[in-house]
């Protein structure tokens, strides 16, 4: 897994790429939580994620919970088909705000 952090309007965007599995999910978790510690709204771009397992999903869930406790926005954008299938199996596609792209989210004014 690789990641890139960038700023887009009021958001920090974490772009995850590759496989998010047990070997790298602690790093994904750390990156997500570090961004939220900065009191910034967070978008996690999963367009480059080819595989995500339950440990990767748990990192997203923890980030979502922390963001809610801090009254920060948290959303997933550009979720790849593989990642979306995993989220759907866990019915988390009904929990996370999911946008097709960052531009879509910004146009919605969320």
PDB file of C-alpha atoms in Angstrom:
ATOM      1  CA  UNK A   1       0.000   0.000   0.000  1.00  0.00           C
ATOM      2  CA  UNK A   2       1.093   3.505  -0.700  1.00  0.00           C
ATOM      3  CA  UNK A   3      -0.588   6.702   0.290  1.00  0.00           C
ATOM      4  CA  UNK A   4      -0.570  10.371  -0.528  1.00  0.00           C
ATOM      5  CA  UNK A   5      -2.014  13.196   1.536  1.00  0.00           C
ATOM      6  CA  UNK A   6      -3.141  16.404  -0.092  1.00  0.00           C
ATOM      7  CA  UNK A   7      -5.428  19.332   0.659  1.00  0.00           C
ATOM      8  CA  UNK A   8      -8.598  20.050  -1.259  1.00  0.00           C
ATOM      9  CA  UNK A   9     -10.665  22.995  -0.061  1.00  0.00           C
ATOM     10  CA  UNK A  10     -11.542  22.337   3.593  1.00  0.00           C
ATOM     11  CA  UNK A  11     -10.518  18.687   3.424  1.00  0.00           C
ATOM     12  CA  UNK A  12      -7.435  16.600   3.806  1.00  0.00           C
ATOM     13  CA  UNK A  13      -7.502  13.830   1.224  1.00  0.00           C
ATOM     14  CA  UNK A  14      -5.782  10.524   1.886  1.00  0.00           C
ATOM     15  CA  UNK A  15      -5.296   8.588  -1.335  1.00  0.00           C
ATOM     16  CA  UNK A  16      -4.688   4.929  -0.603  1.00  0.00           C
ATOM     17  CA  UNK A  17      -3.345   2.712  -3.361  1.00  0.00           C
ATOM     18  CA  UNK A  18      -2.692  -0.977  -3.708  1.00  0.00           C
ATOM     19  CA  UNK A  19      -3.693  -3.658  -1.249  1.00  0.00           C
ATOM     20  CA  UNK A  20      -4.906  -2.592   2.185  1.00  0.00           C
ATOM     21  CA  UNK A  21      -4.505  -5.737   4.232  1.00  0.00           C
ATOM     22  CA  UNK A  22      -3.239  -6.866   7.603  1.00  0.00           C
ATOM     23  CA  UNK A  23       0.352  -6.077   6.669  1.00  0.00           C
ATOM     24  CA  UNK A  24      -0.321  -2.379   6.042  1.00  0.00           C
ATOM     25  CA  UNK A  25      -3.645  -1.544   7.682  1.00  0.00           C
ATOM     26  CA  UNK A  26      -1.880  -0.273  10.851  1.00  0.00           C
ATOM     27  CA  UNK A  27      -0.188   2.313   8.642  1.00  0.00           C
ATOM     28  CA  UNK A  28      -3.509   3.224   6.992  1.00  0.00           C
ATOM     29  CA  UNK A  29      -5.052   3.568  10.450  1.00  0.00           C
ATOM     30  CA  UNK A  30      -2.209   5.782  11.650  1.00  0.00           C
ATOM     31  CA  UNK A  31      -2.426   8.048   8.593  1.00  0.00           C
ATOM     32  CA  UNK A  32      -6.202   8.446   8.918  1.00  0.00           C
ATOM     33  CA  UNK A  33      -6.081   9.129  12.659  1.00  0.00           C
ATOM     34  CA  UNK A  34      -3.135  11.544  12.303  1.00  0.00           C
ATOM     35  CA  UNK A  35      -5.147  13.576   9.787  1.00  0.00           C
ATOM     36  CA  UNK A  36      -8.125  13.688  12.118  1.00  0.00           C
ATOM     37  CA  UNK A  37      -5.895  14.811  14.991  1.00  0.00           C
ATOM     38  CA  UNK A  38      -5.273  17.943  12.925  1.00  0.00           C
ATOM     39  CA  UNK A  39      -8.997  18.736  13.296  1.00  0.00           C
ATOM     40  CA  UNK A  40      -9.516  18.631   9.529  1.00  0.00           C
ATOM     41  CA  UNK A  41     -12.373  17.113   7.569  1.00  0.00           C
ATOM     42  CA  UNK A  42     -11.153  13.955   5.855  1.00  0.00           C
ATOM     43  CA  UNK A  43     -11.756  12.231   2.558  1.00  0.00           C
ATOM     44  CA  UNK A  44     -10.319   8.799   1.932  1.00  0.00           C
ATOM     45  CA  UNK A  45      -9.851   8.140  -1.767  1.00  0.00           C
ATOM     46  CA  UNK A  46     -10.074   4.416  -2.473  1.00  0.00           C
ATOM     47  CA  UNK A  47      -9.962   4.631  -6.270  1.00  0.00           C
ATOM     48  CA  UNK A  48      -6.528   3.006  -6.335  1.00  0.00           C
ATOM     49  CA  UNK A  49      -7.280   0.253  -3.848  1.00  0.00           C
ATOM     50  CA  UNK A  50      -7.131  -3.145  -5.512  1.00  0.00           C
ATOM     51  CA  UNK A  51      -7.941  -5.126  -2.378  1.00  0.00           C
ATOM     52  CA  UNK A  52      -9.083  -4.350   1.161  1.00  0.00           C
ATOM     53  CA  UNK A  53      -9.568  -6.854   3.949  1.00  0.00           C
ATOM     54  CA  UNK A  54     -11.372  -6.613   7.271  1.00  0.00           C
ATOM     55  CA  UNK A  55      -8.389  -4.949   8.957  1.00  0.00           C
ATOM     56  CA  UNK A  56      -8.413  -2.220   6.326  1.00  0.00           C
ATOM     57  CA  UNK A  57     -12.149  -1.793   6.705  1.00  0.00           C
ATOM     58  CA  UNK A  58     -11.668  -1.567  10.488  1.00  0.00           C
ATOM     59  CA  UNK A  59      -9.240   1.317   9.937  1.00  0.00           C
ATOM     60  CA  UNK A  60     -11.917   3.142   7.959  1.00  0.00           C
ATOM     61  CA  UNK A  61     -14.559   2.439  10.598  1.00  0.00           C
ATOM     62  CA  UNK A  62     -12.304   3.747  13.359  1.00  0.00           C
ATOM     63  CA  UNK A  63     -11.578   6.885  11.352  1.00  0.00           C
ATOM     64  CA  UNK A  64     -15.285   7.396  10.784  1.00  0.00           C
ATOM     65  CA  UNK A  65     -16.040   6.998  14.490  1.00  0.00           C
ATOM     66  CA  UNK A  66     -13.248   9.379  15.523  1.00  0.00           C
ATOM     67  CA  UNK A  67     -14.408  11.967  12.986  1.00  0.00           C
ATOM     68  CA  UNK A  68     -17.943  11.813  14.376  1.00  0.00           C
ATOM     69  CA  UNK A  69     -16.682  12.254  17.923  1.00  0.00           C
ATOM     70  CA  UNK A  70     -14.790  15.370  16.783  1.00  0.00           C
ATOM     71  CA  UNK A  71     -17.671  16.720  14.640  1.00  0.00           C
ATOM     72  CA  UNK A  72     -15.561  16.393  11.511  1.00  0.00           C
ATOM     73  CA  UNK A  73     -16.735  15.279   8.087  1.00  0.00           C
ATOM     74  CA  UNK A  74     -15.480  11.905   6.875  1.00  0.00           C
ATOM     75  CA  UNK A  75     -16.276  10.388   3.504  1.00  0.00           C
ATOM     76  CA  UNK A  76     -15.010   7.841   1.049  1.00  0.00           C
ATOM     77  CA  UNK A  77     -14.494   8.894  -2.548  1.00  0.00           C
ATOM     78  CA  UNK A  78     -13.839   7.051  -5.781  1.00  0.00           C
ATOM     79  CA  UNK A  79     -14.300   3.680  -4.127  1.00  0.00           C
ATOM     80  CA  UNK A  80     -12.949   0.974  -6.421  1.00  0.00           C
ATOM     81  CA  UNK A  81     -15.246  -1.904  -7.352  1.00  0.00           C
ATOM     82  CA  UNK A  82     -13.206  -4.347  -5.271  1.00  0.00           C
ATOM     83  CA  UNK A  83     -13.338  -2.155  -2.181  1.00  0.00           C
ATOM     84  CA  UNK A  84     -17.037  -1.375  -2.705  1.00  0.00           C
ATOM     85  CA  UNK A  85     -17.863  -5.091  -2.870  1.00  0.00           C
ATOM     86  CA  UNK A  86     -16.238  -5.605   0.541  1.00  0.00           C
ATOM     87  CA  UNK A  87     -18.063  -2.612   2.008  1.00  0.00           C
ATOM     88  CA  UNK A  88     -21.357  -3.907   0.627  1.00  0.00           C
ATOM     89  CA  UNK A  89     -20.826  -7.338   2.152  1.00  0.00           C
ATOM     90  CA  UNK A  90     -20.467  -5.660   5.543  1.00  0.00           C
ATOM     91  CA  UNK A  91     -23.314  -3.251   4.703  1.00  0.00           C
ATOM     92  CA  UNK A  92     -20.948  -0.402   5.401  1.00  0.00           C
ATOM     93  CA  UNK A  93     -21.872   1.183   2.082  1.00  0.00           C
ATOM     94  CA  UNK A  94     -24.988   2.276   3.987  1.00  0.00           C
ATOM     95  CA  UNK A  95     -22.922   3.766   6.816  1.00  0.00           C
ATOM     96  CA  UNK A  96     -20.110   5.670   5.140  1.00  0.00           C
ATOM     97  CA  UNK A  97     -20.846   8.737   3.054  1.00  0.00           C
ATOM     98  CA  UNK A  98     -19.573   7.625  -0.374  1.00  0.00           C
ATOM     99  CA  UNK A  99     -19.019   9.910  -3.367  1.00  0.00           C
ATOM    100  CA  UNK A 100     -17.927   9.003  -6.847  1.00  0.00           C
ATOM    101  CA  UNK A 101     -15.284  11.724  -6.810  1.00  0.00           C
ATOM    102  CA  UNK A 102     -13.984  14.623  -4.783  1.00  0.00           C
ATOM    103  CA  UNK A 103     -15.496  16.993  -7.306  1.00  0.00           C
ATOM    104  CA  UNK A 104     -18.942  15.433  -6.784  1.00  0.00           C
ATOM    105  CA  UNK A 105     -18.689  15.935  -3.042  1.00  0.00           C
ATOM    106  CA  UNK A 106     -17.572  19.530  -3.420  1.00  0.00           C
ATOM    107  CA  UNK A 107     -20.386  20.267  -5.883  1.00  0.00           C
ATOM    108  CA  UNK A 108     -22.889  18.853  -3.398  1.00  0.00           C
ATOM    109  CA  UNK A 109     -21.592  21.372  -0.891  1.00  0.00           C
ATOM    110  CA  UNK A 110     -21.222  18.724   1.791  1.00  0.00           C
TER     111      UNK A 110
END
